[in-house]
Amino acid sequence: MKHENIEQQITDYIKLFPSYEKILNFFKQISIEQNKYIEDINIVSPEIKKSLRDIHIKEGFPLIDKQDFFIDINSSIDLFDSLCNISRNANEKLRINVQYIEDAISINALNLREIMRNFYDDLFIEKIAGEFDIDLPVFKFLIYESIKPSLILNVERISKENEIKNWHKGYCPVCGSMPDISKLDKDGRRFLRCSFCNFIWQSERLKCPFCENTDNKKLHYFYAEDHEAYRVDLCDNCNQYIKTVDSRKINYDPFLPVDDIVTIHLDILAQEKGYKRPTASLWGL
């Protein structure tokens, strides 16, 4: 993620996709707030020995596990509080759940420090959400967006210190998570973006990233009627899909987090056709 021009990029997208103005403005507020914290975060990224890195890449293992990411706890807690303030004005669902969270914090029943330390533990997060009647997708959204600046800095450092080549798996070479969106660059090469740490890696073009199916009779796609740069790649082998941005058909640089938002209607169409998205959409709130 480039920290400097996000606000302008989102503003440009709003002009292109006015029907998504409300959710894009919300995303812009979130991004601006995250950028206030990102420059002051101190990251000690996981040390990965070259010999271990080479073995992991060769054998198809990610470099680290999710719990190995260094998270600036204090910064994440402060950002969580700021994001709650932003979210309460976004819609009624968010307002109600932010109130539940703040009520639990006010009586010292909800420990944010413990939550940030256990960000990777889905069962733990589900348990906490259930105890306080907090909507799980909302809770996960607020936690994830609070630790995201730390994740981004981790990945920037890991990718700088570790050259990742010849990775042909559909899951992330850094943390092992599945991709949430892909793009074709100007030369037609395919890249996948990790749904968790946001790392982007080159992938085989005619291959399902989820089940590794390469049978072209079971791989097909459909375009957005109003914008052929956006398509949905479908796999009949596993009945899953991933959205793709074709950079050759647009005159601006794709900004994948936003591209995922302005194509929510394609998620709906794909799911109506009976296909599943393996990764959760954080913006279906």
C-alpha atoms as a PDB file:
ATOM      1  CA  MET A   1       0.000   0.000   0.000  1.00  0.00           C
ATOM      2  CA  LYS A   2       1.315   3.444  -0.911  1.00  0.00           C
ATOM      3  CA  HIS A   3       0.729   5.763   1.999  1.00  0.00           C
ATOM      4  CA  GLU A   4       0.862   9.108   0.207  1.00  0.00           C
ATOM      5  CA  ASN A   5      -1.853   9.167  -2.447  1.00  0.00           C
ATOM      6  CA  ILE A   6      -4.605   6.967  -1.046  1.00  0.00           C
ATOM      7  CA  GLU A   7      -7.029   9.816  -0.411  1.00  0.00           C
ATOM      8  CA  GLN A   8      -6.751  11.085  -3.998  1.00  0.00           C
ATOM      9  CA  GLN A   9      -7.014   7.573  -5.430  1.00  0.00           C
ATOM     10  CA  ILE A  10     -10.255   6.944  -3.568  1.00  0.00           C
ATOM     11  CA  THR A  11     -11.630  10.317  -4.649  1.00  0.00           C
ATOM     12  CA  ASP A  12     -10.891   9.368  -8.266  1.00  0.00           C
ATOM     13  CA  TYR A  13     -12.697   6.046  -7.822  1.00  0.00           C
ATOM     14  CA  ILE A  14     -15.759   7.833  -6.454  1.00  0.00           C
ATOM     15  CA  LYS A  15     -15.954   9.784  -9.721  1.00  0.00           C
ATOM     16  CA  LEU A  16     -15.808   6.514 -11.677  1.00  0.00           C
ATOM     17  CA  PHE A  17     -18.216   4.615  -9.412  1.00  0.00           C
ATOM     18  CA  PRO A  18     -20.647   7.148  -7.901  1.00  0.00           C
ATOM     19  CA  SER A  19     -23.052   4.420  -6.761  1.00  0.00           C
ATOM     20  CA  TYR A  20     -20.372   3.315  -4.283  1.00  0.00           C
ATOM     21  CA  GLU A  21     -19.750   6.820  -2.935  1.00  0.00           C
ATOM     22  CA  LYS A  22     -20.988   6.141   0.594  1.00  0.00           C
ATOM     23  CA  ILE A  23     -18.907   3.033   1.234  1.00  0.00           C
ATOM     24  CA  LEU A  24     -15.861   4.540  -0.515  1.00  0.00           C
ATOM     25  CA  ASN A  25     -16.047   7.624   1.679  1.00  0.00           C
ATOM     26  CA  PHE A  26     -16.155   5.318   4.693  1.00  0.00           C
ATOM     27  CA  PHE A  27     -13.121   3.440   3.368  1.00  0.00           C
ATOM     28  CA  LYS A  28     -11.361   6.764   2.789  1.00  0.00           C
ATOM     29  CA  GLN A  29     -11.945   7.809   6.395  1.00  0.00           C
ATOM     30  CA  ILE A  30     -10.584   4.473   7.603  1.00  0.00           C
ATOM     31  CA  SER A  31      -7.509   4.769   5.358  1.00  0.00           C
ATOM     32  CA  ILE A  32      -6.762   8.334   6.416  1.00  0.00           C
ATOM     33  CA  GLU A  33      -6.940   7.323  10.066  1.00  0.00           C
ATOM     34  CA  GLN A  34      -4.667   4.327   9.491  1.00  0.00           C
ATOM     35  CA  ASN A  35      -2.096   6.532   7.794  1.00  0.00           C
ATOM     36  CA  LYS A  36      -1.940   8.773  10.854  1.00  0.00           C
ATOM     37  CA  TYR A  37      -0.542   5.834  12.789  1.00  0.00           C
ATOM     38  CA  ILE A  38       1.573   4.019  10.254  1.00  0.00           C
ATOM     39  CA  GLU A  39       4.600   6.320  10.347  1.00  0.00           C
ATOM     40  CA  ASP A  40       4.991   5.979  14.127  1.00  0.00           C
ATOM     41  CA  ILE A  41       4.705   2.208  14.372  1.00  0.00           C
ATOM     42  CA  ASN A  42       7.849   0.391  15.417  1.00  0.00           C
ATOM     43  CA  ILE A  43       8.100  -2.997  13.754  1.00  0.00           C
ATOM     44  CA  VAL A  44      10.498  -5.813  14.515  1.00  0.00           C
ATOM     45  CA  SER A  45       9.736  -8.136  11.627  1.00  0.00           C
ATOM     46  CA  PRO A  46      10.293 -11.892  11.958  1.00  0.00           C
ATOM     47  CA  GLU A  47      13.838 -12.956  11.126  1.00  0.00           C
ATOM     48  CA  ILE A  48      13.850 -15.552   8.363  1.00  0.00           C
ATOM     49  CA  LYS A  49      17.099 -17.379   7.658  1.00  0.00           C
ATOM     50  CA  LYS A  50      17.974 -17.671   3.971  1.00  0.00           C
ATOM     51  CA  SER A  51      18.363 -21.450   4.165  1.00  0.00           C
ATOM     52  CA  LEU A  52      14.949 -21.792   5.816  1.00  0.00           C
ATOM     53  CA  ARG A  53      13.376 -19.370   3.337  1.00  0.00           C
ATOM     54  CA  ASP A  54      14.664 -21.320   0.352  1.00  0.00           C
ATOM     55  CA  ILE A  55      13.360 -24.605   1.792  1.00  0.00           C
ATOM     56  CA  HIS A  56       9.942 -23.093   2.509  1.00  0.00           C
ATOM     57  CA  ILE A  57       9.601 -21.708  -1.002  1.00  0.00           C
ATOM     58  CA  LYS A  58      10.812 -24.936  -2.621  1.00  0.00           C
ATOM     59  CA  GLU A  59       8.474 -27.131  -0.556  1.00  0.00           C
ATOM     60  CA  GLY A  60       5.485 -24.800  -0.844  1.00  0.00           C
ATOM     61  CA  PHE A  61       5.366 -23.604   2.766  1.00  0.00           C
ATOM     62  CA  PRO A  62       4.663 -19.940   3.637  1.00  0.00           C
ATOM     63  CA  LEU A  63       7.521 -18.020   5.236  1.00  0.00           C
ATOM     64  CA  ILE A  64       5.700 -17.394   8.524  1.00  0.00           C
ATOM     65  CA  ASP A  65       2.495 -18.162  10.397  1.00  0.00           C
ATOM     66  CA  LYS A  66      -0.048 -15.445  11.124  1.00  0.00           C
ATOM     67  CA  GLN A  67       0.913 -15.325  14.797  1.00  0.00           C
ATOM     68  CA  ASP A  68       4.498 -14.490  13.791  1.00  0.00           C
ATOM     69  CA  PHE A  69       3.527 -11.022  12.563  1.00  0.00           C
ATOM     70  CA  PHE A  70       4.688  -8.317  14.950  1.00  0.00           C
ATOM     71  CA  ILE A  71       1.753  -6.152  15.992  1.00  0.00           C
ATOM     72  CA  ASP A  72       2.207  -2.776  17.674  1.00  0.00           C
ATOM     73  CA  ILE A  73      -0.394  -3.372  20.391  1.00  0.00           C
ATOM     74  CA  ASN A  74      -0.609   0.177  21.750  1.00  0.00           C
ATOM     75  CA  SER A  75      -0.990   1.696  18.301  1.00  0.00           C
ATOM     76  CA  SER A  76      -3.594  -0.903  17.342  1.00  0.00           C
ATOM     77  CA  ILE A  77      -5.667  -0.189  20.460  1.00  0.00           C
ATOM     78  CA  ASP A  78      -5.594   3.555  19.800  1.00  0.00           C
ATOM     79  CA  LEU A  79      -6.557   2.987  16.176  1.00  0.00           C
ATOM     80  CA  PHE A  80      -9.375   0.635  17.231  1.00  0.00           C
ATOM     81  CA  ASP A  81     -10.849   3.439  19.318  1.00  0.00           C
ATOM     82  CA  SER A  82     -10.595   5.884  16.396  1.00  0.00           C
ATOM     83  CA  LEU A  83     -12.186   3.414  13.979  1.00  0.00           C
ATOM     84  CA  CYS A  84     -15.073   2.868  16.385  1.00  0.00           C
ATOM     85  CA  ASN A  85     -15.708   6.616  16.362  1.00  0.00           C
ATOM     86  CA  ILE A  86     -15.720   6.650  12.568  1.00  0.00           C
ATOM     87  CA  SER A  87     -17.859   3.525  12.270  1.00  0.00           C
ATOM     88  CA  ARG A  88     -20.631   4.684  14.583  1.00  0.00           C
ATOM     89  CA  ASN A  89     -21.643   7.217  11.926  1.00  0.00           C
ATOM     90  CA  ALA A  90     -21.405   4.843   8.954  1.00  0.00           C
ATOM     91  CA  ASN A  91     -24.633   2.877   9.350  1.00  0.00           C
ATOM     92  CA  GLU A  92     -27.030   1.585  11.993  1.00  0.00           C
ATOM     93  CA  LYS A  93     -25.503  -1.897  12.170  1.00  0.00           C
ATOM     94  CA  LEU A  94     -22.067  -0.500  12.906  1.00  0.00           C
ATOM     95  CA  ARG A  95     -23.459   2.042  15.382  1.00  0.00           C
ATOM     96  CA  ILE A  96     -25.219  -0.637  17.428  1.00  0.00           C
ATOM     97  CA  ASN A  97     -22.197  -2.936  17.521  1.00  0.00           C
ATOM     98  CA  VAL A  98     -19.781  -0.146  18.396  1.00  0.00           C
ATOM     99  CA  GLN A  99     -22.072   0.631  21.323  1.00  0.00           C
ATOM    100  CA  TYR A 100     -21.940  -3.016  22.454  1.00  0.00           C
ATOM    101  CA  ILE A 101     -18.143  -2.910  22.280  1.00  0.00           C
ATOM    102  CA  GLU A 102     -17.852   0.366  24.176  1.00  0.00           C
ATOM    103  CA  ASP A 103     -20.279  -0.821  26.851  1.00  0.00           C
ATOM    104  CA  ALA A 104     -18.132  -3.917  27.411  1.00  0.00           C
ATOM    105  CA  ILE A 105     -14.946  -1.831  27.545  1.00  0.00           C
ATOM    106  CA  SER A 106     -16.496   0.638  30.014  1.00  0.00           C
ATOM    107  CA  ILE A 107     -17.029  -2.111  32.608  1.00  0.00           C
ATOM    108  CA  ASN A 108     -13.586  -3.639  31.958  1.00  0.00           C
ATOM    109  CA  ALA A 109     -15.176  -6.788  30.568  1.00  0.00           C
ATOM    110  CA  LEU A 110     -13.501  -6.571  27.166  1.00  0.00           C
ATOM    111  CA  ASN A 111      -9.693  -6.555  27.129  1.00  0.00           C
ATOM    112  CA  LEU A 112      -8.473  -4.947  23.901  1.00  0.00           C
ATOM    113  CA  ARG A 113      -4.844  -5.759  24.629  1.00  0.00           C
ATOM    114  CA  GLU A 114      -5.662  -9.457  24.853  1.00  0.00           C
ATOM    115  CA  ILE A 115      -7.751  -9.237  21.683  1.00  0.00           C
ATOM    116  CA  MET A 116      -4.958  -7.593  19.687  1.00  0.00           C
ATOM    117  CA  ARG A 117      -2.475 -10.188  20.911  1.00  0.00           C
ATOM    118  CA  ASN A 118      -4.792 -12.961  19.713  1.00  0.00           C
ATOM    119  CA  PHE A 119      -5.810 -11.361  16.406  1.00  0.00           C
ATOM    120  CA  TYR A 120      -5.001 -14.584  14.516  1.00  0.00           C
ATOM    121  CA  ASP A 121      -7.160 -16.867  16.696  1.00  0.00           C
ATOM    122  CA  ASP A 122     -10.581 -17.090  15.031  1.00  0.00           C
ATOM    123  CA  LEU A 123     -12.068 -19.254  17.778  1.00  0.00           C
ATOM    124  CA  PHE A 124     -10.975 -16.780  20.448  1.00  0.00           C
ATOM    125  CA  ILE A 125     -12.440 -13.829  18.535  1.00  0.00           C
ATOM    126  CA  GLU A 126     -15.688 -15.726  17.922  1.00  0.00           C
ATOM    127  CA  LYS A 127     -15.941 -16.535  21.643  1.00  0.00           C
ATOM    128  CA  ILE A 128     -15.497 -12.895  22.664  1.00  0.00           C
ATOM    129  CA  ALA A 129     -18.012 -11.684  20.074  1.00  0.00           C
ATOM    130  CA  GLY A 130     -20.540 -14.241  21.294  1.00  0.00           C
ATOM    131  CA  GLU A 131     -20.101 -13.276  24.944  1.00  0.00           C
ATOM    132  CA  PHE A 132     -20.978  -9.651  24.250  1.00  0.00           C
ATOM    133  CA  ASP A 133     -23.495 -10.219  21.440  1.00  0.00           C
ATOM    134  CA  ILE A 134     -21.244  -8.392  18.964  1.00  0.00           C
ATOM    135  CA  ASP A 135     -21.772  -9.116  15.268  1.00  0.00           C
ATOM    136  CA  LEU A 136     -18.777 -11.265  14.306  1.00  0.00           C
ATOM    137  CA  PRO A 137     -18.046  -9.714  10.859  1.00  0.00           C
ATOM    138  CA  VAL A 138     -18.166  -6.219  12.405  1.00  0.00           C
ATOM    139  CA  PHE A 139     -15.870  -7.250  15.258  1.00  0.00           C
ATOM    140  CA  LYS A 140     -13.384  -8.906  12.880  1.00  0.00           C
ATOM    141  CA  PHE A 141     -13.496  -5.866  10.604  1.00  0.00           C
ATOM    142  CA  LEU A 142     -12.599  -3.445  13.410  1.00  0.00           C
ATOM    143  CA  ILE A 143      -9.835  -5.686  14.745  1.00  0.00           C
ATOM    144  CA  TYR A 144      -8.325  -6.328  11.324  1.00  0.00           C
ATOM    145  CA  GLU A 145      -8.369  -2.688  10.248  1.00  0.00           C
ATOM    146  CA  SER A 146      -6.727  -1.787  13.577  1.00  0.00           C
ATOM    147  CA  ILE A 147      -3.779  -4.146  13.084  1.00  0.00           C
ATOM    148  CA  LYS A 148      -3.538  -3.540   9.338  1.00  0.00           C
ATOM    149  CA  PRO A 149      -0.853  -0.800   9.528  1.00  0.00           C
ATOM    150  CA  SER A 150       1.354  -3.217  11.482  1.00  0.00           C
ATOM    151  CA  LEU A 151       0.712  -5.974   8.934  1.00  0.00           C
ATOM    152  CA  ILE A 152       1.583  -3.683   6.040  1.00  0.00           C
ATOM    153  CA  LEU A 153       4.899  -2.684   7.604  1.00  0.00           C
ATOM    154  CA  ASN A 154       5.698  -6.326   8.380  1.00  0.00           C
ATOM    155  CA  VAL A 155       5.115  -7.304   4.761  1.00  0.00           C
ATOM    156  CA  GLU A 156       7.094  -4.363   3.400  1.00  0.00           C
ATOM    157  CA  ARG A 157      10.083  -5.403   5.467  1.00  0.00           C
ATOM    158  CA  ILE A 158       9.727  -9.146   4.834  1.00  0.00           C
ATOM    159  CA  SER A 159       9.452  -8.670   1.061  1.00  0.00           C
ATOM    160  CA  LYS A 160      12.416  -6.286   1.119  1.00  0.00           C
ATOM    161  CA  GLU A 161      14.612  -8.726   3.032  1.00  0.00           C
ATOM    162  CA  ASN A 162      13.441 -11.911   1.304  1.00  0.00           C
ATOM    163  CA  GLU A 163      13.345 -12.358  -2.450  1.00  0.00           C
ATOM    164  CA  ILE A 164      10.345 -14.542  -3.240  1.00  0.00           C
ATOM    165  CA  LYS A 165      10.625 -16.237  -6.631  1.00  0.00           C
ATOM    166  CA  ASN A 166       9.073 -19.240  -8.352  1.00  0.00           C
ATOM    167  CA  TRP A 167       6.034 -19.408  -6.089  1.00  0.00           C
ATOM    168  CA  HIS A 168       3.211 -21.080  -7.989  1.00  0.00           C
ATOM    169  CA  LYS A 169       0.787 -21.808  -5.177  1.00  0.00           C
ATOM    170  CA  GLY A 170      -2.593 -20.146  -4.875  1.00  0.00           C
ATOM    171  CA  TYR A 171      -2.008 -19.224  -1.234  1.00  0.00           C
ATOM    172  CA  CYS A 172       0.225 -16.437   0.037  1.00  0.00           C
ATOM    173  CA  PRO A 173       3.969 -17.186   0.189  1.00  0.00           C
ATOM    174  CA  VAL A 174       4.304 -14.922   3.233  1.00  0.00           C
ATOM    175  CA  CYS A 175       1.507 -16.070   5.566  1.00  0.00           C
ATOM    176  CA  GLY A 176      -0.343 -18.864   3.754  1.00  0.00           C
ATOM    177  CA  SER A 177      -3.702 -17.092   3.459  1.00  0.00           C
ATOM    178  CA  MET A 178      -5.899 -17.322   0.375  1.00  0.00           C
ATOM    179  CA  PRO A 179      -6.132 -14.444  -2.144  1.00  0.00           C
ATOM    180  CA  ASP A 180      -9.166 -12.167  -2.204  1.00  0.00           C
ATOM    181  CA  ILE A 181      -8.673 -10.531  -5.613  1.00  0.00           C
ATOM    182  CA  SER A 182      -6.330 -10.735  -8.602  1.00  0.00           C
ATOM    183  CA  LYS A 183      -5.128  -8.515 -11.415  1.00  0.00           C
ATOM    184  CA  LEU A 184      -3.673  -8.830 -14.886  1.00  0.00           C
ATOM    185  CA  ASP A 185      -0.880  -6.350 -15.532  1.00  0.00           C
ATOM    186  CA  LYS A 186      -0.262  -4.525 -18.811  1.00  0.00           C
ATOM    187  CA  ASP A 187       1.620  -7.581 -20.125  1.00  0.00           C
ATOM    188  CA  GLY A 188      -1.191  -9.956 -19.203  1.00  0.00           C
ATOM    189  CA  ARG A 189       0.652 -11.499 -16.250  1.00  0.00           C
ATOM    190  CA  ARG A 190      -1.556 -12.547 -13.366  1.00  0.00           C
ATOM    191  CA  PHE A 191      -1.003 -11.458  -9.771  1.00  0.00           C
ATOM    192  CA  LEU A 192      -2.872 -12.462  -6.622  1.00  0.00           C
ATOM    193  CA  ARG A 193      -3.347 -10.381  -3.469  1.00  0.00           C
ATOM    194  CA  CYS A 194      -3.332 -12.001  -0.030  1.00  0.00           C
ATOM    195  CA  SER A 195      -6.616 -11.555   1.832  1.00  0.00           C
ATOM    196  CA  PHE A 196      -4.777 -11.157   5.143  1.00  0.00           C
ATOM    197  CA  CYS A 197      -1.364  -9.520   4.782  1.00  0.00           C
ATOM    198  CA  ASN A 198      -2.018  -7.925   1.349  1.00  0.00           C
ATOM    199  CA  PHE A 199       1.188  -9.292  -0.197  1.00  0.00           C
ATOM    200  CA  ILE A 200       0.971  -9.522  -3.998  1.00  0.00           C
ATOM    201  CA  TRP A 201       2.614 -12.351  -5.936  1.00  0.00           C
ATOM    202  CA  GLN A 202       2.688 -13.580  -9.522  1.00  0.00           C
ATOM    203  CA  SER A 203       0.578 -16.619 -10.311  1.00  0.00           C
ATOM    204  CA  GLU A 204      -0.157 -18.926 -13.205  1.00  0.00           C
ATOM    205  CA  ARG A 205      -2.852 -17.378 -15.349  1.00  0.00           C
ATOM    206  CA  LEU A 206      -4.938 -20.426 -16.309  1.00  0.00           C
ATOM    207  CA  LYS A 207      -5.221 -22.048 -12.910  1.00  0.00           C
ATOM    208  CA  CYS A 208      -7.708 -21.924 -10.056  1.00  0.00           C
ATOM    209  CA  PRO A 209      -5.809 -20.538  -7.043  1.00  0.00           C
ATOM    210  CA  PHE A 210      -8.030 -22.468  -4.645  1.00  0.00           C
ATOM    211  CA  CYS A 211      -8.043 -26.058  -5.958  1.00  0.00           C
ATOM    212  CA  GLU A 212      -5.211 -25.764  -8.533  1.00  0.00           C
ATOM    213  CA  ASN A 213      -7.489 -26.934 -11.342  1.00  0.00           C
ATOM    214  CA  THR A 214      -5.945 -26.323 -14.791  1.00  0.00           C
ATOM    215  CA  ASP A 215      -8.669 -27.931 -16.924  1.00  0.00           C
ATOM    216  CA  ASN A 216      -9.741 -25.047 -19.159  1.00  0.00           C
ATOM    217  CA  LYS A 217     -13.111 -26.715 -19.694  1.00  0.00           C
ATOM    218  CA  LYS A 218     -13.830 -26.090 -16.022  1.00  0.00           C
ATOM    219  CA  LEU A 219     -12.378 -22.571 -15.928  1.00  0.00           C
ATOM    220  CA  HIS A 220     -14.373 -19.652 -17.288  1.00  0.00           C
ATOM    221  CA  TYR A 221     -15.355 -16.102 -16.416  1.00  0.00           C
ATOM    222  CA  PHE A 222     -17.896 -13.361 -16.914  1.00  0.00           C
ATOM    223  CA  TYR A 223     -17.417  -9.614 -17.222  1.00  0.00           C
ATOM    224  CA  ALA A 224     -19.142  -6.730 -15.525  1.00  0.00           C
ATOM    225  CA  GLU A 225     -21.671  -5.435 -18.056  1.00  0.00           C
ATOM    226  CA  ASP A 226     -20.751  -1.823 -17.436  1.00  0.00           C
ATOM    227  CA  HIS A 227     -16.988  -2.258 -17.069  1.00  0.00           C
ATOM    228  CA  GLU A 228     -15.073  -4.969 -18.951  1.00  0.00           C
ATOM    229  CA  ALA A 229     -11.931  -4.349 -16.911  1.00  0.00           C
ATOM    230  CA  TYR A 230     -13.597  -6.238 -14.079  1.00  0.00           C
ATOM    231  CA  ARG A 231     -14.353  -9.910 -14.401  1.00  0.00           C
ATOM    232  CA  VAL A 232     -15.066 -12.921 -12.226  1.00  0.00           C
ATOM    233  CA  ASP A 233     -12.958 -16.057 -12.727  1.00  0.00           C
ATOM    234  CA  LEU A 234     -15.035 -19.162 -12.006  1.00  0.00           C
ATOM    235  CA  CYS A 235     -13.928 -22.725 -11.313  1.00  0.00           C
ATOM    236  CA  ASP A 236     -16.405 -25.554 -11.867  1.00  0.00           C
ATOM    237  CA  ASN A 237     -14.121 -28.001 -10.093  1.00  0.00           C
ATOM    238  CA  CYS A 238     -14.423 -26.400  -6.638  1.00  0.00           C
ATOM    239  CA  ASN A 239     -17.316 -23.986  -7.361  1.00  0.00           C
ATOM    240  CA  GLN A 240     -15.311 -21.019  -6.102  1.00  0.00           C
ATOM    241  CA  TYR A 241     -14.454 -17.707  -7.714  1.00  0.00           C
ATOM    242  CA  ILE A 242     -12.083 -14.777  -7.586  1.00  0.00           C
ATOM    243  CA  LYS A 243     -12.536 -11.306  -9.059  1.00  0.00           C
ATOM    244  CA  THR A 244      -9.906  -9.997 -11.466  1.00  0.00           C
ATOM    245  CA  VAL A 245      -8.946  -6.502 -12.610  1.00  0.00           C
ATOM    246  CA  ASP A 246      -7.568  -6.358 -16.166  1.00  0.00           C
ATOM    247  CA  SER A 247      -5.078  -3.472 -16.203  1.00  0.00           C
ATOM    248  CA  ARG A 248      -4.958  -3.549 -20.005  1.00  0.00           C
ATOM    249  CA  LYS A 249      -8.514  -2.252 -20.184  1.00  0.00           C
ATOM    250  CA  ILE A 250      -8.173   0.781 -17.904  1.00  0.00           C
ATOM    251  CA  ASN A 251      -6.136   3.975 -18.070  1.00  0.00           C
ATOM    252  CA  TYR A 252      -5.383   4.149 -14.340  1.00  0.00           C
ATOM    253  CA  ASP A 253      -3.450   1.964 -11.923  1.00  0.00           C
ATOM    254  CA  PRO A 254      -5.625  -0.583 -10.111  1.00  0.00           C
ATOM    255  CA  PHE A 255      -5.956  -0.037  -6.365  1.00  0.00           C
ATOM    256  CA  LEU A 256      -7.005  -3.531  -5.359  1.00  0.00           C
ATOM    257  CA  PRO A 257      -8.558  -2.778  -1.941  1.00  0.00           C
ATOM    258  CA  VAL A 258     -10.905  -0.322  -3.649  1.00  0.00           C
ATOM    259  CA  ASP A 259     -11.407  -2.514  -6.709  1.00  0.00           C
ATOM    260  CA  ASP A 260     -12.723  -5.176  -4.352  1.00  0.00           C
ATOM    261  CA  ILE A 261     -15.277  -2.699  -2.991  1.00  0.00           C
ATOM    262  CA  VAL A 262     -16.553  -1.325  -6.309  1.00  0.00           C
ATOM    263  CA  THR A 263     -17.184  -4.861  -7.557  1.00  0.00           C
ATOM    264  CA  ILE A 264     -19.392  -6.044  -4.688  1.00  0.00           C
ATOM    265  CA  HIS A 265     -22.174  -6.414  -7.260  1.00  0.00           C
ATOM    266  CA  LEU A 266     -20.030  -9.038  -9.012  1.00  0.00           C
ATOM    267  CA  ASP A 267     -19.793 -10.997  -5.758  1.00  0.00           C
ATOM    268  CA  ILE A 268     -23.578 -11.024  -5.644  1.00  0.00           C
ATOM    269  CA  LEU A 269     -23.853 -12.212  -9.255  1.00  0.00           C
ATOM    270  CA  ALA A 270     -21.268 -14.963  -8.769  1.00  0.00           C
ATOM    271  CA  GLN A 271     -22.988 -16.203  -5.634  1.00  0.00           C
ATOM    272  CA  GLU A 272     -26.352 -16.175  -7.396  1.00  0.00           C
ATOM    273  CA  LYS A 273     -24.757 -18.494  -9.983  1.00  0.00           C
ATOM    274  CA  GLY A 274     -23.855 -20.908  -7.177  1.00  0.00           C
ATOM    275  CA  TYR A 275     -20.173 -20.053  -6.696  1.00  0.00           C
ATOM    276  CA  LYS A 276     -18.540 -19.273  -3.356  1.00  0.00           C
ATOM    277  CA  ARG A 277     -15.979 -16.685  -2.345  1.00  0.00           C
ATOM    278  CA  PRO A 278     -13.409 -18.489  -0.143  1.00  0.00           C
ATOM    279  CA  THR A 279     -12.392 -15.296   1.659  1.00  0.00           C
ATOM    280  CA  ALA A 280     -14.688 -12.974   3.558  1.00  0.00           C
ATOM    281  CA  SER A 281     -15.430  -9.533   2.160  1.00  0.00           C
ATOM    282  CA  LEU A 282     -14.728  -7.021   4.921  1.00  0.00           C
ATOM    283  CA  TRP A 283     -16.884  -4.420   3.218  1.00  0.00           C
ATOM    284  CA  GLY A 284     -20.197  -6.212   3.132  1.00  0.00           C
ATOM    285  CA  LEU A 285     -21.244  -4.384   6.285  1.00  0.00           C
END
